[in-house]
CSV table of C-alpha atoms and ligand atoms in Angstrom, one decimal:
chain,number,residue,atom,x,y,z
W,1,UNK,CA,20.3,4.8,2.8
W,2,UNK,CA,21.3,1.2,2.0
W,3,UNK,CA,18.9,-1.6,1.1
W,4,UNK,CA,19.8,-5.3,1.6
W,5,UNK,CA,17.6,-8.1,0.3
W,6,UNK,CA,17.3,-11.0,2.7
W,7,UNK,CA,14.2,-12.6,1.1
W,8,UNK,CA,13.1,-12.0,-2.5
W,9,UNK,CA,10.8,-15.0,-3.0
W,10,UNK,CA,7.0,-14.9,-2.9
W,11,UNK,CA,4.5,-17.3,-1.4
W,12,UNK,CA,6.7,-20.1,0.0
W,13,UNK,CA,10.4,-20.6,0.6
W,14,UNK,CA,12.2,-22.7,-2.0
W,15,UNK,CA,15.4,-24.1,-0.5
W,16,UNK,CA,16.4,-25.9,-3.7
W,17,UNK,CA,19.7,-25.8,-5.6
W,18,UNK,CA,18.3,-24.3,-8.8
W,19,UNK,CA,16.8,-21.3,-6.8
W,20,UNK,CA,20.0,-20.1,-5.0
W,21,UNK,CA,21.0,-17.4,-7.4
W,22,UNK,CA,17.8,-15.3,-6.9
W,23,UNK,CA,17.2,-16.8,-3.4
W,24,UNK,CA,14.7,-19.1,-1.7
W,25,UNK,CA,13.7,-17.0,1.3
W,26,UNK,CA,10.4,-15.1,1.4
W,27,UNK,CA,10.0,-11.3,1.7
W,28,UNK,CA,12.4,-9.4,3.9
W,29,UNK,CA,14.4,-6.2,3.3
W,30,UNK,CA,16.8,-4.4,5.6
W,31,UNK,CA,17.1,-0.6,5.4
W,32,UNK,CA,20.2,0.9,6.9
W,33,UNK,CA,19.9,4.7,7.3
W,34,UNK,CA,22.9,7.1,7.1
W,35,UNK,CA,22.9,7.2,10.9
W,36,UNK,CA,23.5,3.4,10.9
W,37,UNK,CA,20.0,2.9,12.4
W,38,UNK,CA,18.0,0.2,10.8
W,39,UNK,CA,14.4,-0.7,9.9
W,40,UNK,CA,13.1,-3.9,8.4
W,41,UNK,CA,10.4,-4.4,5.8
W,42,UNK,CA,8.4,-7.6,6.2
W,43,UNK,CA,9.3,-10.7,8.3
W,44,UNK,CA,9.3,-13.5,5.8
W,45,UNK,CA,11.8,-16.3,6.2
W,46,UNK,CA,14.7,-14.0,5.2
W,47,UNK,CA,14.5,-12.3,8.6
W,48,UNK,CA,16.2,-15.3,10.3
W,49,UNK,CA,19.6,-14.6,8.6
W,50,UNK,CA,19.1,-10.9,8.9
W,51,UNK,CA,18.8,-11.3,12.7
W,52,UNK,CA,21.8,-13.6,12.8
W,53,UNK,CA,23.9,-11.0,10.8
W,54,UNK,CA,22.8,-8.2,13.2
W,55,UNK,CA,23.9,-10.3,16.2
W,56,UNK,CA,27.2,-11.2,14.5
W,57,UNK,CA,27.9,-7.5,13.9
W,58,UNK,CA,26.9,-6.7,17.5
W,59,UNK,CA,24.4,-4.2,16.1
W,60,UNK,CA,23.7,-1.9,19.0
W,61,UNK,CA,20.2,-0.6,18.3
W,62,UNK,CA,18.4,-1.4,21.6
W,63,UNK,CA,15.7,1.3,21.3
W,64,UNK,CA,12.9,0.9,18.8
W,65,UNK,CA,13.6,-1.4,15.7
W,66,UNK,CA,10.6,-1.0,13.4
W,67,UNK,CA,9.5,-4.0,11.3
W,68,UNK,CA,7.1,-2.5,8.8
W,69,UNK,CA,4.8,-5.0,7.4
W,70,UNK,CA,3.2,-4.8,4.0
W,71,UNK,CA,0.5,-7.2,5.3
W,72,UNK,CA,0.3,-10.4,7.2
W,73,UNK,CA,0.1,-13.1,4.6
W,74,UNK,CA,2.2,-16.0,5.7
W,75,UNK,CA,5.2,-15.3,3.4
W,76,UNK,CA,5.6,-11.9,5.1
W,77,UNK,CA,5.4,-13.0,8.8
W,78,UNK,CA,6.6,-16.6,8.8
W,79,UNK,CA,10.2,-15.8,9.7
W,80,UNK,CA,9.5,-13.8,12.8
W,81,UNK,CA,9.6,-16.7,15.3
W,82,UNK,CA,13.2,-17.3,14.1
W,83,UNK,CA,14.3,-13.7,14.5
W,84,UNK,CA,16.8,-14.0,17.4
W,85,UNK,CA,16.7,-10.3,18.4
W,86,UNK,CA,13.1,-11.0,19.4
W,87,UNK,CA,14.4,-13.3,22.2
W,88,UNK,CA,16.6,-10.6,23.7
W,89,UNK,CA,14.9,-8.8,26.6
W,90,UNK,CA,17.0,-5.6,26.0
W,91,UNK,CA,15.5,-5.2,22.5
W,92,UNK,CA,12.5,-3.0,21.7
W,93,UNK,CA,10.7,-4.2,18.5
W,94,UNK,CA,7.7,-2.5,17.0
W,95,UNK,CA,5.7,-4.4,14.4
W,96,UNK,CA,3.7,-2.0,12.4
W,97,UNK,CA,1.3,-1.7,9.4
W,98,UNK,CA,0.6,1.9,8.5
W,99,UNK,CA,-2.0,3.3,6.2
W,100,UNK,CA,-5.5,4.5,5.9
W,101,UNK,CA,-8.6,2.3,5.3
W,102,UNK,CA,-7.7,-0.5,7.7
W,103,UNK,CA,-8.6,-3.9,6.4
W,104,UNK,CA,-6.0,-6.0,8.2
W,105,UNK,CA,-7.1,-7.3,11.5
W,106,UNK,CA,-5.3,-6.8,14.8
W,107,UNK,CA,-1.7,-7.7,14.1
W,108,UNK,CA,-0.9,-8.6,17.7
W,109,UNK,CA,-3.5,-11.4,17.6
W,110,UNK,CA,-2.2,-12.6,14.2
W,111,UNK,CA,1.4,-12.9,15.6
W,112,UNK,CA,0.0,-14.6,18.7
W,113,UNK,CA,-1.8,-17.1,16.6
W,114,UNK,CA,1.2,-17.9,14.5
W,115,UNK,CA,3.0,-18.8,17.7
W,116,UNK,CA,0.3,-20.9,19.4
W,117,UNK,CA,1.5,-24.2,20.6
W,118,UNK,CA,-0.3,-25.9,17.7
W,119,UNK,CA,2.2,-24.3,15.4
W,120,UNK,CA,5.3,-23.3,17.5
W,121,UNK,CA,6.8,-24.2,20.9
W,122,UNK,CA,7.4,-20.7,22.3
W,123,UNK,CA,4.4,-18.4,22.7
W,124,UNK,CA,4.6,-14.7,21.8
W,125,UNK,CA,4.4,-13.5,25.4
W,126,UNK,CA,7.4,-15.6,26.4
W,127,UNK,CA,9.6,-14.5,23.5
W,128,UNK,CA,11.6,-11.9,25.6
W,129,UNK,CA,11.9,-8.7,23.7
W,130,UNK,CA,9.7,-5.6,24.4
W,131,UNK,CA,7.2,-5.9,21.6
W,132,UNK,CA,4.9,-3.2,20.4
W,133,UNK,CA,2.2,-3.6,17.8
W,134,UNK,CA,1.1,-0.5,16.0
W,135,UNK,CA,-1.5,0.1,13.2
W,136,UNK,CA,-1.9,3.9,12.8
W,137,UNK,CA,-4.4,5.2,10.3
W,138,UNK,CA,-2.0,7.6,8.7
W,139,UNK,CA,-0.7,8.1,5.2
W,140,UNK,CA,2.3,10.3,6.0
W,141,UNK,CA,4.6,10.7,9.0
W,142,UNK,CA,8.0,12.4,9.6
W,143,UNK,CA,10.2,10.7,12.1
W,144,UNK,CA,12.3,12.8,14.5
W,145,UNK,CA,15.5,11.4,13.0
W,146,UNK,CA,14.7,12.8,9.5
W,147,UNK,CA,12.9,9.9,7.8
W,148,UNK,CA,9.7,10.5,6.0
W,149,UNK,CA,7.2,7.7,5.5
W,150,UNK,CA,4.2,7.7,3.1
W,151,UNK,CA,1.8,4.7,2.9
W,152,UNK,CA,-0.7,3.7,0.3
W,153,UNK,CA,-3.2,0.9,0.3
W,154,UNK,CA,-2.6,-1.7,-2.4
W,155,UNK,CA,-5.1,-3.9,-4.2
W,156,UNK,CA,-4.4,-7.3,-2.8
W,157,UNK,CA,-6.7,-10.0,-1.2
W,158,UNK,CA,-7.1,-9.0,2.5
W,159,UNK,CA,-5.3,-5.7,1.9
W,160,UNK,CA,-1.7,-4.7,1.8
W,161,UNK,CA,0.3,-1.4,2.0
W,162,UNK,CA,3.1,0.1,-0.1
W,163,UNK,CA,5.6,2.4,1.6
W,164,UNK,CA,7.6,5.4,0.4
W,165,UNK,CA,10.6,6.0,2.7
W,166,UNK,CA,12.7,9.2,2.2
W,167,UNK,CA,15.9,10.1,4.0
W,168,UNK,CA,17.5,13.3,2.9
W,169,UNK,CA,17.2,13.4,-0.9
W,170,UNK,CA,17.0,9.6,-1.4
W,171,UNK,CA,13.7,7.7,-1.7
W,172,UNK,CA,13.0,4.0,-1.5
W,173,UNK,CA,9.5,2.7,-2.5
W,174,UNK,CA,8.5,-0.8,-1.3
W,175,UNK,CA,5.4,-2.0,-3.2
W,176,UNK,CA,4.9,-5.8,-3.1
W,177,UNK,CA,1.8,-7.9,-3.2
W,178,UNK,CA,-0.1,-5.6,-5.5
W,179,UNK,CA,-2.5,-6.3,-8.4
W,180,UNK,CA,-3.2,-3.7,-11.0
W,181,UNK,CA,-6.8,-4.4,-11.6
W,182,UNK,CA,-7.6,-2.2,-14.6
W,183,UNK,CA,-4.5,-0.8,-16.3
W,184,UNK,CA,-1.8,0.5,-14.0
W,185,UNK,CA,-3.0,1.7,-10.6
W,186,UNK,CA,-2.4,5.5,-10.5
W,187,UNK,CA,-1.9,5.3,-6.7
W,188,UNK,CA,1.1,3.0,-7.1
W,189,UNK,CA,2.6,5.4,-9.7
W,190,UNK,CA,2.0,8.4,-7.4
W,191,UNK,CA,3.6,6.5,-4.4
W,192,UNK,CA,6.6,5.6,-6.7
W,193,UNK,CA,7.1,9.1,-8.2
W,194,UNK,CA,10.8,9.8,-9.0
W,195,UNK,CA,12.0,7.2,-6.5
W,196,UNK,CA,15.7,6.3,-6.5
W,197,UNK,CA,14.7,2.7,-6.1
W,198,UNK,CA,11.3,1.0,-6.5
W,199,UNK,CA,10.9,-2.5,-5.2
W,200,UNK,CA,7.8,-3.9,-7.0
W,201,UNK,CA,6.0,-7.2,-7.1
W,202,UNK,CA,6.8,-9.1,-10.3
W,203,UNK,CA,5.5,-12.6,-9.5
W,204,UNK,CA,4.3,-13.4,-13.0
W,205,UNK,CA,5.2,-13.2,-16.6
W,206,UNK,CA,2.6,-11.2,-18.7
W,207,UNK,CA,1.3,-14.5,-20.1
W,208,UNK,CA,1.0,-16.1,-16.6
W,209,UNK,CA,-0.9,-13.1,-15.3
W,210,UNK,CA,-3.8,-13.8,-17.7
W,211,UNK,CA,-4.7,-16.9,-15.7
W,212,UNK,CA,-4.0,-15.4,-12.3
W,213,UNK,CA,-6.5,-12.5,-12.1
W,214,UNK,CA,-7.6,-11.9,-8.5
W,215,UNK,CA,-4.5,-13.6,-7.0
W,216,UNK,CA,-3.1,-10.2,-5.9
W,217,UNK,CA,0.1,-9.9,-7.9
W,218,UNK,CA,1.7,-8.2,-10.8
W,219,UNK,CA,3.6,-9.2,-13.9
W,220,UNK,CA,7.2,-7.9,-14.5
W,221,UNK,CA,5.8,-5.9,-17.4
W,222,UNK,CA,3.4,-4.0,-15.2
W,223,UNK,CA,6.2,-3.3,-12.7
W,224,UNK,CA,8.2,-1.8,-15.7
W,225,UNK,CA,5.2,0.3,-16.7
W,226,UNK,CA,4.9,1.7,-13.1
W,227,UNK,CA,8.7,2.5,-13.2
W,228,UNK,CA,8.4,4.3,-16.5
W,229,UNK,CA,5.3,6.3,-15.6
W,230,UNK,CA,6.7,7.2,-12.2
W,231,UNK,CA,10.2,8.0,-13.7
W,232,UNK,CA,12.0,6.0,-11.1
W,233,UNK,CA,15.8,5.8,-11.3
W,234,UNK,CA,16.1,2.0,-10.6
W,235,UNK,CA,13.5,-0.8,-10.5
W,236,UNK,CA,14.0,-4.0,-8.5
W,237,UNK,CA,11.6,-6.8,-9.4
W,238,UNK,CA,10.6,-8.7,-6.3
W,239,UNK,CA,8.4,-11.5,-4.9
W,240,UNK,CA,9.6,-14.1,-7.4
W,241,UNK,CA,7.2,-17.0,-8.0
W,242,UNK,CA,8.2,-20.2,-6.2
W,243,UNK,CA,7.9,-22.1,-9.5
W,244,UNK,CA,10.4,-19.9,-11.3
W,245,UNK,CA,14.0,-21.3,-10.9
W,246,UNK,CA,17.1,-19.4,-11.7
W,247,UNK,CA,17.3,-20.3,-15.4
W,248,UNK,CA,13.8,-19.1,-15.9
W,249,UNK,CA,14.4,-15.8,-14.0
W,250,UNK,CA,17.6,-15.1,-15.9
W,251,UNK,CA,15.6,-15.3,-19.1
W,252,UNK,CA,13.0,-12.9,-17.6
W,253,UNK,CA,15.8,-10.5,-16.6
W,254,UNK,CA,17.2,-10.5,-20.2
W,255,UNK,CA,13.7,-9.5,-21.5
W,256,UNK,CA,13.3,-6.9,-18.7
W,257,UNK,CA,16.7,-5.3,-19.4
W,258,UNK,CA,15.8,-4.9,-23.1
W,259,UNK,CA,12.7,-3.0,-22.1
W,260,UNK,CA,14.1,-1.0,-19.2
W,261,UNK,CA,17.9,-1.0,-18.7
W,262,UNK,CA,17.7,0.3,-15.2
W,263,UNK,CA,15.6,-2.6,-14.1
W,264,UNK,CA,16.9,-5.9,-12.5
W,265,UNK,CA,15.6,-8.8,-10.5
W,266,UNK,CA,16.3,-8.6,-6.8
W,267,UNK,CA,18.6,-11.3,-5.5
W,268,UNK,CA,19.0,-12.5,-1.9
W,269,UNK,CA,22.1,-11.0,-0.4
W,270,UNK,CA,22.2,-8.0,-2.8
W,271,UNK,CA,23.0,-4.6,-1.4
W,272,UNK,CA,22.1,-1.3,-3.0
W,273,UNK,CA,23.3,2.1,-1.9
W,274,UNK,CA,20.9,4.9,-2.7
T,301,ZN,ZN1,3.5,-12.3,-0.5
T,302,ZN,ZN1,0.0,-11.4,0.0
């Protein structure tokens, strides 16, 4: 399994020169399985370049491409109208949120609304690709091609889901937009257990978090605590705050590495083989 970060920023894109090192695009991660099949996590603004790269590589997956969404806050869906594969009638794209205790409304209507002509010139039904929207109430599923998926509900305003994806003996956990309300959430530790790579929300510094209770995010220190308790092999800090330029994040990374040498800050364009 290979993970490629196309968007590492939280909340809003920051296309500014002092943000290029860690990246300005919002949440989007490409997973490439050992079979060369792909899946995508979140459709933030990073999905635009992801689609362009797939087209440039003539990526031939014309049956189901799954875009697994953590939730539908704007920074996780905003890039979808610029995902060129969605304009190709030969492509089958499934947009999915999986997990029990559904609190997120019908995702099809949310994507329709985002592309109403008040906001965008092309409506969802004219986009071209065969689209499917799927919100199964399940916590665990094994796909026929040997990929296991486990979902866990996260504490976040409006709801969000974290995913544990296993292929063979390698496990990726994607856990963004999560607030640890009282101490560290044991469900997040369980979801992350012994993962080869944990991608975890780290929007704030520990000091900033004090003033951001109820906003739905974590500090880097909490992400490190999850990684330690869950004994993960590597930790990628993710969903960087739009007011944290590169110089700031480099300082954070130095502090993080002192605390947990296997931790790093996710950068746009970074590829990690598990
Ligand atoms: Zn977000
Ligand atoms: Zn959110």
